[in-house]
mmCIF file of N, CA and C in Angstrom:
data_model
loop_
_atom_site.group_PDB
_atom_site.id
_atom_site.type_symbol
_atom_site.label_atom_id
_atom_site.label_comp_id
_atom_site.label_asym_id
_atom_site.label_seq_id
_atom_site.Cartn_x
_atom_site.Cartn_y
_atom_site.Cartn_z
ATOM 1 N N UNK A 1 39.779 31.985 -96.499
ATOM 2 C CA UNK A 1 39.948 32.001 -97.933
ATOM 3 C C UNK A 1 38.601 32.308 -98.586
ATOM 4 N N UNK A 2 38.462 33.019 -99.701
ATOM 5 C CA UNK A 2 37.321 33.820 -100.372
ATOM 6 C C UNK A 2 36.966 32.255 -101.295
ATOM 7 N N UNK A 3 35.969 32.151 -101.465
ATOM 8 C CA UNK A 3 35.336 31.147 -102.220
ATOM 9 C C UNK A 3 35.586 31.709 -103.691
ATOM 10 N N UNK A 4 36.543 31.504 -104.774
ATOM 11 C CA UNK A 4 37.043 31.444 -105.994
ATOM 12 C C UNK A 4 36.544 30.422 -106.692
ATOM 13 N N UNK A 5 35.611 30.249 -107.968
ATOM 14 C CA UNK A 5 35.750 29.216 -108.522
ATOM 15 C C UNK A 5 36.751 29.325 -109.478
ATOM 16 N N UNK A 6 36.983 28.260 -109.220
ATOM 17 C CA UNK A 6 38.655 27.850 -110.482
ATOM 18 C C UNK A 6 38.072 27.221 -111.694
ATOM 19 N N UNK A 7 36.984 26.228 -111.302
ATOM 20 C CA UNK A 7 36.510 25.221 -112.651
ATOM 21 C C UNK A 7 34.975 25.662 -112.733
ATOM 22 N N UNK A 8 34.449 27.025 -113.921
ATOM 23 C CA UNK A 8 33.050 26.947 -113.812
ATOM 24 C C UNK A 8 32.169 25.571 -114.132
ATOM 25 N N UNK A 9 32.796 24.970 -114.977
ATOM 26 C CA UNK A 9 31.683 23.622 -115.864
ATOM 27 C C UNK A 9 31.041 22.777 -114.653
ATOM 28 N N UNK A 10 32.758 22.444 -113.924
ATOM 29 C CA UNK A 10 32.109 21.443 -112.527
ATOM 30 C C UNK A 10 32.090 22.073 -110.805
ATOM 31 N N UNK A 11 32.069 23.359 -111.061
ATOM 32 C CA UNK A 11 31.636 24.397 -110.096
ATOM 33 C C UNK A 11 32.668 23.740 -109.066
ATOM 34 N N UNK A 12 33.811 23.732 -108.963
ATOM 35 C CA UNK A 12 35.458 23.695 -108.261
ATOM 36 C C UNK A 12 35.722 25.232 -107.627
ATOM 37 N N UNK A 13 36.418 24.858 -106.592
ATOM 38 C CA UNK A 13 36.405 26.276 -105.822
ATOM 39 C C UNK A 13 38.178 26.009 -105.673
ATOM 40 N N UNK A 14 38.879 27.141 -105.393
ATOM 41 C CA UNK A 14 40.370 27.025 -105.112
ATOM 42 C C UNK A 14 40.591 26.700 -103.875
ATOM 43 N N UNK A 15 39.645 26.289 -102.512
ATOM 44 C CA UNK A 15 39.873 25.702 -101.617
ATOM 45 C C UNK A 15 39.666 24.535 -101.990
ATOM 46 N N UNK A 16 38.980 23.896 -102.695
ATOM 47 C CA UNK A 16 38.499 22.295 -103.022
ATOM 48 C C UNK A 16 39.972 21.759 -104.000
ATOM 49 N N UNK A 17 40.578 22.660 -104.305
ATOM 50 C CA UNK A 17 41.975 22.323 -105.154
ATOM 51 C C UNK A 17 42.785 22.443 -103.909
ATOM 52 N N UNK A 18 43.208 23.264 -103.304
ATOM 53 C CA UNK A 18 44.081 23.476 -102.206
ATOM 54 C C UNK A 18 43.937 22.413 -100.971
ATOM 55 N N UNK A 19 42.734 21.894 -100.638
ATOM 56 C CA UNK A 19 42.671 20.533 -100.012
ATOM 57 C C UNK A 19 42.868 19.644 -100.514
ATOM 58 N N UNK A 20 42.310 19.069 -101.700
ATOM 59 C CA UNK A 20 42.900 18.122 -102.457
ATOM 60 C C UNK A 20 44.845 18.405 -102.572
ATOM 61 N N UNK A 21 44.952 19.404 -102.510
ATOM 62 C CA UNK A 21 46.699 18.997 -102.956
ATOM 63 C C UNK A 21 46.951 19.055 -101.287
ATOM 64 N N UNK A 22 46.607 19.449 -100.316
ATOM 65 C CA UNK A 22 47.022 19.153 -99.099
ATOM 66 C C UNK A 22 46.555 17.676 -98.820
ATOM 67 N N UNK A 23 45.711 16.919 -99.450
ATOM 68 C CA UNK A 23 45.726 15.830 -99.340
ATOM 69 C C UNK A 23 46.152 14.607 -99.573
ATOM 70 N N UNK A 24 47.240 15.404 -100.438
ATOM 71 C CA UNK A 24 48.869 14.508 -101.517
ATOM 72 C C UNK A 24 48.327 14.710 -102.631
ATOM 73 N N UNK A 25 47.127 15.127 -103.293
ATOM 74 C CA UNK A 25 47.173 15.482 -104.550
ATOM 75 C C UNK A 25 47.817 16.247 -105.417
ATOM 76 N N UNK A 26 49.132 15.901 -106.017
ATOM 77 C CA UNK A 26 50.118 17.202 -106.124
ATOM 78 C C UNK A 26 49.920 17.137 -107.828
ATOM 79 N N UNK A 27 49.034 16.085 -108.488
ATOM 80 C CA UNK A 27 49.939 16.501 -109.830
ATOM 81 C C UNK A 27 48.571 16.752 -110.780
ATOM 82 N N UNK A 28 48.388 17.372 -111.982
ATOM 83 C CA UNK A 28 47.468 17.748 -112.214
ATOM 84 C C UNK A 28 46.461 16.513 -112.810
ATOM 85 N N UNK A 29 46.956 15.406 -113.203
ATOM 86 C CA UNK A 29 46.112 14.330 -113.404
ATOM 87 C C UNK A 29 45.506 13.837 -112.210
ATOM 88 N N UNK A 30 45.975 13.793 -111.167
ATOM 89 C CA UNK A 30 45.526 13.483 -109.992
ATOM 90 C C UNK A 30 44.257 14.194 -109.486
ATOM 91 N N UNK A 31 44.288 15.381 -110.162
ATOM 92 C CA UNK A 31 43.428 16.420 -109.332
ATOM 93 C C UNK A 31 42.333 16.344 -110.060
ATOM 94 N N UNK A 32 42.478 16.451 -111.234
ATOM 95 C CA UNK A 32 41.324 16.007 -112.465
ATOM 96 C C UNK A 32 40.953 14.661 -112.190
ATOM 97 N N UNK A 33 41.434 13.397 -112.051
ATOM 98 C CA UNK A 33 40.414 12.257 -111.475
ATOM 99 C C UNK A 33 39.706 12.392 -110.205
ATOM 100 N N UNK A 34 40.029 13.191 -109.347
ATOM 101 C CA UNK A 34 39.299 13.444 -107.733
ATOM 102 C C UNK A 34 38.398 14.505 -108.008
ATOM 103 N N UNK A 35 39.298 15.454 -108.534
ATOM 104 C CA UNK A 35 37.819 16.821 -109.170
ATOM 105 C C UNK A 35 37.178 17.144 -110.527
ATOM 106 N N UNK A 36 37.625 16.419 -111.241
ATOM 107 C CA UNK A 36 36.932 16.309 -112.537
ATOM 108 C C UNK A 36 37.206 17.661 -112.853
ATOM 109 N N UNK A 37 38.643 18.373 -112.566
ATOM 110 C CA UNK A 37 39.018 19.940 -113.221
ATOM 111 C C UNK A 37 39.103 19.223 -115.223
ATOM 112 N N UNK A 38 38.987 20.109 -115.474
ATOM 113 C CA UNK A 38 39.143 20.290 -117.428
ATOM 114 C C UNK A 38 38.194 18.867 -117.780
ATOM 115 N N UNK A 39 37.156 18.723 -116.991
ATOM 116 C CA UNK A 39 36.359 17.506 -117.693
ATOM 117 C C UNK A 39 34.482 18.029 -118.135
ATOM 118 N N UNK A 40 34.913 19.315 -117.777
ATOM 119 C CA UNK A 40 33.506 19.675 -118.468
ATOM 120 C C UNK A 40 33.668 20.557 -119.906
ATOM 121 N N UNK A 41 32.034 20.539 -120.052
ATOM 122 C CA UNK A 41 32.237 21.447 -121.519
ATOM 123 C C UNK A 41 33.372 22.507 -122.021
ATOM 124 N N UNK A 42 33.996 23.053 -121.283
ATOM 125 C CA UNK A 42 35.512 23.670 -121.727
ATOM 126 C C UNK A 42 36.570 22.944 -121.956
ATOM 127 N N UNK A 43 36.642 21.566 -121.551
ATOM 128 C CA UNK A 43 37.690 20.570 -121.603
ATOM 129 C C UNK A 43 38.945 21.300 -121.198
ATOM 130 N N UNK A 44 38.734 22.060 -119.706
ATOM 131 C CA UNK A 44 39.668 22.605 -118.998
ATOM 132 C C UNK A 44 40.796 23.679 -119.794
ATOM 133 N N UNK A 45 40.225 24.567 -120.883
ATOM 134 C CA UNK A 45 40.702 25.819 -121.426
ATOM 135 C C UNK A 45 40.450 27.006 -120.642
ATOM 136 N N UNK A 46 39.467 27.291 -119.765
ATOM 137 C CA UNK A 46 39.341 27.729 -118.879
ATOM 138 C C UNK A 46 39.950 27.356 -117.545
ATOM 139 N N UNK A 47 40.509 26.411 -116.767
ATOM 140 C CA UNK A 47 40.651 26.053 -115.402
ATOM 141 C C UNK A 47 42.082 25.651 -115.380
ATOM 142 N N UNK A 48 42.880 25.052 -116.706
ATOM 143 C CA UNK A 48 43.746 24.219 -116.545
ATOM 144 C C UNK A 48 45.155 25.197 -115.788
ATOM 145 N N UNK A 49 44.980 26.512 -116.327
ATOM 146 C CA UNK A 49 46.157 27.520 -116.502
ATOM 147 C C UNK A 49 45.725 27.825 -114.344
ATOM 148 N N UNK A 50 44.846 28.155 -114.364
ATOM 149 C CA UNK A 50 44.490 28.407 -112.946
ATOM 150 C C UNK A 50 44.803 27.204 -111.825
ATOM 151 N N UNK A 51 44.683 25.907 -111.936
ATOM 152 C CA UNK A 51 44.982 25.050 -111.628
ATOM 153 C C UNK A 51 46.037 24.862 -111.300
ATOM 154 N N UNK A 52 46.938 25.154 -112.103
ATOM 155 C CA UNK A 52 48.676 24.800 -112.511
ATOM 156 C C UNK A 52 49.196 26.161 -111.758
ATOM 157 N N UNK A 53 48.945 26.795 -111.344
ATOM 158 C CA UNK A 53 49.044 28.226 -110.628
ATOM 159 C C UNK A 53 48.979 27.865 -109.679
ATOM 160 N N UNK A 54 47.729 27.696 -109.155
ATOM 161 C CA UNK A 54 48.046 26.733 -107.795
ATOM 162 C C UNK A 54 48.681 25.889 -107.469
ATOM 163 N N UNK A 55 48.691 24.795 -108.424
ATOM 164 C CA UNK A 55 49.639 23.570 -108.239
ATOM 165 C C UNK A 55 50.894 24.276 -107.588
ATOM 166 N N UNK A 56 51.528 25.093 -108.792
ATOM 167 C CA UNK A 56 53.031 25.606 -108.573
ATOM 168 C C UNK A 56 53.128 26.020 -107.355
ATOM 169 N N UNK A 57 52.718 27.119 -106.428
ATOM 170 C CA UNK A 57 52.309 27.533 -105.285
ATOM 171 C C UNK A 57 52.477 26.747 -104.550
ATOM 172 N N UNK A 58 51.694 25.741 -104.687
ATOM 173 C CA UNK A 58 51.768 25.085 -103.128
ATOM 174 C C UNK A 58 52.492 23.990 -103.098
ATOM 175 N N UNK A 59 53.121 23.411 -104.420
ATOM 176 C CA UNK A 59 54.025 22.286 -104.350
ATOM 177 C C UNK A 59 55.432 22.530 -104.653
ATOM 178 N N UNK A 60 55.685 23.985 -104.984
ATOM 179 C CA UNK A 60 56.753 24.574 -105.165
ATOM 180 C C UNK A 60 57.341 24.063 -106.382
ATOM 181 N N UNK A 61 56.696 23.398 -107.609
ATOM 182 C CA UNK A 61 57.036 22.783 -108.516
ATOM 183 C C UNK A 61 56.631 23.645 -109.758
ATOM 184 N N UNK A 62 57.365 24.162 -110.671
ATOM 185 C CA UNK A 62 57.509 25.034 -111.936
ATOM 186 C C UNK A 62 57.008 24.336 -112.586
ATOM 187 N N UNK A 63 55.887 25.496 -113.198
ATOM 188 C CA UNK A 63 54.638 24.595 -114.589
ATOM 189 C C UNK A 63 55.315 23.733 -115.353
ATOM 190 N N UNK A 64 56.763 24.142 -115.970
ATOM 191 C CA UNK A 64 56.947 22.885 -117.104
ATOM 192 C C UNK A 64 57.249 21.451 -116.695
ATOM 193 N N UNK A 65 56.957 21.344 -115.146
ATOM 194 C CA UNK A 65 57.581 20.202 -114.110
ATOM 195 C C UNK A 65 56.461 19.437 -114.230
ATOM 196 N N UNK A 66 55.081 20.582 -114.251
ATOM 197 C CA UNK A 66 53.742 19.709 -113.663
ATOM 198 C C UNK A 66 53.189 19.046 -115.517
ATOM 199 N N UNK A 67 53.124 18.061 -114.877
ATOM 200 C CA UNK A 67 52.225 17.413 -116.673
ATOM 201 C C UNK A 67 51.377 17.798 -116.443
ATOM 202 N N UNK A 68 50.840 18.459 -118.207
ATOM 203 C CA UNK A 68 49.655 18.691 -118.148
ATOM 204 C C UNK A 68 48.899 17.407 -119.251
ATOM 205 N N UNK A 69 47.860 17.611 -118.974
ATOM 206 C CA UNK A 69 46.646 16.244 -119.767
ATOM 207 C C UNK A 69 47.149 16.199 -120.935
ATOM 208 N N UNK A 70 46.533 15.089 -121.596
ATOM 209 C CA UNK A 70 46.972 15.603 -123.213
ATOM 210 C C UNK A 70 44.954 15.751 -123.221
ATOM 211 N N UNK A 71 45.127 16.312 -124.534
ATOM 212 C CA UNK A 71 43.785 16.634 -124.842
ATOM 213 C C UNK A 71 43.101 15.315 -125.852
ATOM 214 N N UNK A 72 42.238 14.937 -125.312
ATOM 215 C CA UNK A 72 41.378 13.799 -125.942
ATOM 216 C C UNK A 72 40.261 14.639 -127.403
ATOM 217 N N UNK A 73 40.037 13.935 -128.324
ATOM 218 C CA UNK A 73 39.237 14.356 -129.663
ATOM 219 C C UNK A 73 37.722 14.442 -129.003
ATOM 220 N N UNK A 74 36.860 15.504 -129.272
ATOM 221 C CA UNK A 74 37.187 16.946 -130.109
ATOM 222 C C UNK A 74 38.163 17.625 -129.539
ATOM 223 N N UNK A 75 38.783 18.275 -130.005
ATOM 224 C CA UNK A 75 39.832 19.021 -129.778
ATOM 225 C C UNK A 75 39.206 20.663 -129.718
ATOM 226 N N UNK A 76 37.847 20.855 -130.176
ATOM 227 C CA UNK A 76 37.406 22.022 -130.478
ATOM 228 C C UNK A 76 35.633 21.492 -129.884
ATOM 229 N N UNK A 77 35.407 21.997 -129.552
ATOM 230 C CA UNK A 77 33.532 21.779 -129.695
ATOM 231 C C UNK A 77 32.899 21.649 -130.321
ATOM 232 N N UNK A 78 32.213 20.611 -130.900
ATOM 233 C CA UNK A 78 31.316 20.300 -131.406
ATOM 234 C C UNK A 78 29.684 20.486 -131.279
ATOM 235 N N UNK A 79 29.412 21.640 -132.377
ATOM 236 C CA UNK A 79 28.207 21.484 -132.090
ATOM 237 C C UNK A 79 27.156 20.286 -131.965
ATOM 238 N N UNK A 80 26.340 20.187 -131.194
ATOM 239 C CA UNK A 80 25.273 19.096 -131.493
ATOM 240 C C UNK A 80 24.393 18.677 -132.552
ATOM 241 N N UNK A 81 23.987 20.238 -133.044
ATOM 242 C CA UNK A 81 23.248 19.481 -134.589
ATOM 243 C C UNK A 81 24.566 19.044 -135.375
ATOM 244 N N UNK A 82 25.622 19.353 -135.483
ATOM 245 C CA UNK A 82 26.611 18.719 -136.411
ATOM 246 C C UNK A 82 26.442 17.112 -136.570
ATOM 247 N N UNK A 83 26.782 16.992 -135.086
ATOM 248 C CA UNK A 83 26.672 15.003 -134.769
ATOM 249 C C UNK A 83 25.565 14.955 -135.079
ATOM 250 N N UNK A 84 24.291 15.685 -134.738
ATOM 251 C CA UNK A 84 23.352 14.950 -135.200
ATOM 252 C C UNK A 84 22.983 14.679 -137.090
ATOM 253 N N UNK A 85 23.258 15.679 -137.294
ATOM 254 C CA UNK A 85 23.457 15.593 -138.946
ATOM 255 C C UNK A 85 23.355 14.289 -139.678
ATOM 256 N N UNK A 86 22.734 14.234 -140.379
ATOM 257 C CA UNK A 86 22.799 12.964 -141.455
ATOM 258 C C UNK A 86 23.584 12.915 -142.515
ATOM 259 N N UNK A 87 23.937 14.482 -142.920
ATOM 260 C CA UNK A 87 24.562 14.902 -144.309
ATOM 261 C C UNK A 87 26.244 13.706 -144.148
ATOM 262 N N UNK A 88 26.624 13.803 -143.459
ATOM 263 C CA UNK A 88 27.469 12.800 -143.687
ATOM 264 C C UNK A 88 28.080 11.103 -143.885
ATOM 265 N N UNK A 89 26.490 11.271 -143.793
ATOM 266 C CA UNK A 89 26.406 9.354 -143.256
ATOM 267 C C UNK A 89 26.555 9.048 -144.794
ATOM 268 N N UNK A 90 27.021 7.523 -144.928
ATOM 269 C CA UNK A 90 26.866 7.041 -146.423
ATOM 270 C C UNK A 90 25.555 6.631 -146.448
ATOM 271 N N UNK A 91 25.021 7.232 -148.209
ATOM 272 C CA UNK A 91 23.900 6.286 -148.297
ATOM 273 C C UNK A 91 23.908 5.033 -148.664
ATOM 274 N N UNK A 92 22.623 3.930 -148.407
ATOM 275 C CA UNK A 92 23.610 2.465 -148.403
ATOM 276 C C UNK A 92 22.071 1.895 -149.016
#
């Protein structure tokens, strides 16, 4: 098998998914607590669709079967000077 990364943020390869689900990891929450897929700076907008591709494949289970995460807040990226910003704080 060609070394594919599936997850750039946490540098995941599609053999490191394909062992993990040969290892009973079949569902996509499962795979994200063992590989930390959709837990980096993309919050898995990049990896999740690739993931679930595989999943289907090798567990013979149709995407709308496999749960996917729900998405935790930000929902979008946040820049850093934003948070850092003061403009929003109350003055007190």
């Amino acid at each position: 098998m060609k070394k594919v990364i599936v997850c750039r943020c946490e540098d995941i390869t599609e053999e490191d998914v394909v062992k993990a689900i040969d290892e009973g990891y079949t569902d996509l929450e499962e795979l994200r607590k063992k590989l930390r897929i959709g837990m980096g700076p993309c919050q898995g907008r990049v990896c999740i669709q690739l993931v679930m591709k595989i999943l289907e494949k090798r567990t013979g289970k149709k995407v709308p079967k496999i749960s996917i995460p729900t998405s935790r807040p930000p929902i979008v990226p946040v820049p850093l000077g934003t948070l850092a910003s003061d403009k929003n704080e109350k003055k007190g």
